[in-house]
CSV table of C-alpha atoms and ligand atoms in Angstrom, one decimal:
chain,number,residue,atom,x,y,z
A,1,MET,CA,5.0,-9.4,-6.3
A,2,GLU,CA,8.7,-9.6,-6.3
A,3,ASN,CA,10.8,-13.2,-5.0
A,4,SER,CA,13.4,-11.2,-4.0
A,5,TYR,CA,11.4,-8.6,-1.8
A,6,ALA,CA,9.1,-12.3,-0.1
A,7,ARG,CA,12.2,-14.0,1.1
A,8,ASP,CA,13.1,-11.0,2.8
A,9,CYS,CA,9.9,-9.8,4.4
A,10,SER,CA,12.1,-6.5,5.9
A,11,GLN,CA,12.9,-4.7,2.7
A,12,THR,CA,9.4,-5.0,1.6
A,13,VAL,CA,8.0,-0.9,0.2
A,14,MET,CA,4.7,-2.0,1.2
A,15,SER,CA,4.5,-4.7,3.7
A,16,PHE,CA,0.7,-7.2,3.4
A,17,ILE,CA,0.9,-9.4,5.4
A,18,SER,CA,3.7,-11.4,6.1
A,19,CYS,CA,5.3,-12.1,3.8
A,20,PHE,CA,3.7,-10.1,0.6
A,21,SER,CA,4.4,-7.1,-0.9
A,22,VAL,CA,3.5,-4.5,-3.6
A,23,ASP,CA,7.0,-3.9,-6.2
A,24,ALA,CA,5.9,0.2,-5.6
A,25,ALA,CA,10.0,0.8,-7.2
A,26,ARG,CA,10.3,0.3,-10.4
A,27,GLU,CA,6.8,1.4,-13.1
A,28,ASP,CA,5.6,-1.7,-14.8
A,29,GLY,CA,2.0,-0.6,-15.7
A,30,SER,CA,0.4,-1.9,-12.1
A,31,LEU,CA,-2.6,0.8,-10.6
A,32,GLY,CA,-1.8,-1.1,-7.4
A,33,ARG,CA,1.4,0.3,-7.5
A,34,LEU,CA,-0.5,3.3,-7.7
A,35,VAL,CA,-2.7,2.9,-4.3
A,36,ASN,CA,-1.3,5.4,-0.6
A,37,ASP,CA,-2.0,4.7,2.3
A,38,ASP,CA,-4.7,6.0,4.9
A,39,HIS,CA,-4.9,4.1,7.9
A,40,ILE,CA,-7.5,5.9,9.2
A,41,ASN,CA,-10.5,5.4,6.8
A,42,PRO,CA,-9.3,3.9,3.1
A,43,ASN,CA,-11.9,3.3,0.8
A,44,SER,CA,-10.8,-0.4,0.0
A,45,ASN,CA,-8.4,-3.5,1.3
A,46,MET,CA,-6.4,-5.9,0.1
A,47,LYS,CA,-7.1,-9.7,0.3
A,48,ILE,CA,-4.5,-13.0,-1.2
A,49,ILE,CA,-6.5,-14.5,-4.6
A,50,THR,CA,-4.5,-17.1,-5.4
A,51,VAL,CA,-5.6,-18.0,-8.3
A,52,LYS,CA,-4.1,-21.8,-10.6
A,53,GLY,CA,-1.3,-22.1,-6.9
A,54,LYS,CA,0.0,-18.3,-7.7
A,55,PRO,CA,-1.4,-15.3,-5.0
A,56,HIS,CA,-2.4,-12.2,-5.9
A,57,LEU,CA,-3.1,-9.3,-4.1
A,58,CYS,CA,-6.1,-7.6,-4.6
A,59,LEU,CA,-8.3,-4.5,-3.9
A,60,PHE,CA,-11.5,-4.9,-2.7
A,61,ALA,CA,-13.6,-1.6,-2.1
A,62,THR,CA,-14.5,-1.2,1.4
A,63,LYS,CA,-17.4,1.6,0.2
A,64,SER,CA,-19.1,3.6,-2.3
A,65,ILE,CA,-16.0,5.2,-3.8
A,66,ASN,CA,-17.1,8.0,-6.5
A,67,PRO,CA,-15.0,8.9,-9.9
A,68,GLY,CA,-12.5,10.8,-8.9
A,69,GLU,CA,-11.5,9.3,-6.2
A,70,GLU,CA,-8.5,8.2,-4.6
A,71,ILE,CA,-8.8,4.5,-3.3
A,72,THR,CA,-5.9,4.7,-0.3
A,73,TYR,CA,-6.0,1.2,1.9
A,74,ASN,CA,-4.3,0.8,4.9
A,75,TYR,CA,-0.3,-0.6,4.9
A,76,GLY,CA,-0.7,-2.3,8.1
A,77,ASP,CA,1.6,-1.2,11.2
A,78,SER,CA,4.0,0.1,10.4
A,79,GLU,CA,5.6,3.3,11.4
A,80,TRP,CA,5.6,4.2,7.9
A,81,PRO,CA,7.0,7.8,8.0
A,82,TRP,CA,3.9,10.1,6.8
A,83,ARG,CA,2.1,9.0,8.8
A,84,SER,CA,4.6,10.5,12.4
A,85,LYS,CA,2.3,14.3,13.0
A,86,VAL,CA,5.9,16.1,13.2
A,87,LEU,CA,6.7,15.1,10.0
A,88,LYS,CA,3.2,16.4,9.1
A,89,MET,CA,3.2,19.3,11.2
A,90,THR,CA,6.8,19.9,9.1
A,91,LEU,CA,5.4,19.6,5.9
A,92,HIS,CA,2.4,21.3,6.2
A,93,CYS,CA,5.0,24.3,7.2
A,94,TYR,CA,6.7,24.0,4.0
B,1,SAM,C1,3.1,2.2,-3.9
B,1,SAM,S1,3.7,3.8,-3.9
B,1,SAM,C2,1.9,5.1,-3.8
B,1,SAM,C3,2.4,6.3,-5.6
B,1,SAM,C4,2.5,6.8,-4.8
B,1,SAM,N1,1.7,8.0,-4.6
B,1,SAM,C5,3.4,7.9,-6.2
B,1,SAM,O1,2.9,9.0,-6.5
B,1,SAM,O2,3.6,6.6,-7.3
B,1,SAM,C6,3.9,4.5,-2.3
B,1,SAM,C7,4.6,5.9,-1.6
B,1,SAM,O3,3.9,6.4,-2.2
B,1,SAM,C8,4.1,7.8,-0.2
B,1,SAM,N2,2.5,7.3,0.4
B,1,SAM,C9,1.6,6.3,0.2
B,1,SAM,N3,0.6,6.9,1.2
B,1,SAM,C10,1.4,8.2,1.8
B,1,SAM,C11,0.3,9.2,2.3
B,1,SAM,N4,-1.0,8.5,2.3
B,1,SAM,N5,1.1,10.0,2.4
B,1,SAM,C12,2.2,10.3,1.9
B,1,SAM,N6,2.8,9.2,0.9
B,1,SAM,C13,2.3,8.4,0.6
B,1,SAM,C14,4.8,7.4,-0.6
B,1,SAM,O4,6.1,7.6,-1.0
B,1,SAM,C15,5.6,5.5,0.2
B,1,SAM,O5,6.6,5.2,-0.1
């Protein structure tokens, strides 16, 4: 969790529940930063678990996930560019 992001929600990379975010910009060995968004049919969801006073963003499967299947969760209600039908059509054309 990056404090710089937590200070200003408008700067989050993957905004999640108020001011929490996952900093996916830096390779830090965390597997959570590799999980893509699916707002229609995700197979996991994220919960905040506080351990010893420190919040952790944890993914929990919401259905059975097969080996090799991509893990996804809903990033939230922002207008993420990859959700745009226009962008999807543009990407599909190339
Ligand atoms: C936390 S990273 C996810 C892992 C990333 N795909 C990677 O390979 O490092 C978030 C970034 O992945 C991409 N992304 C996430 N979900 C996506 C989706 N459903 N379709 C296309 N790109 C997606 C976006 O570029 C987003 O900024």
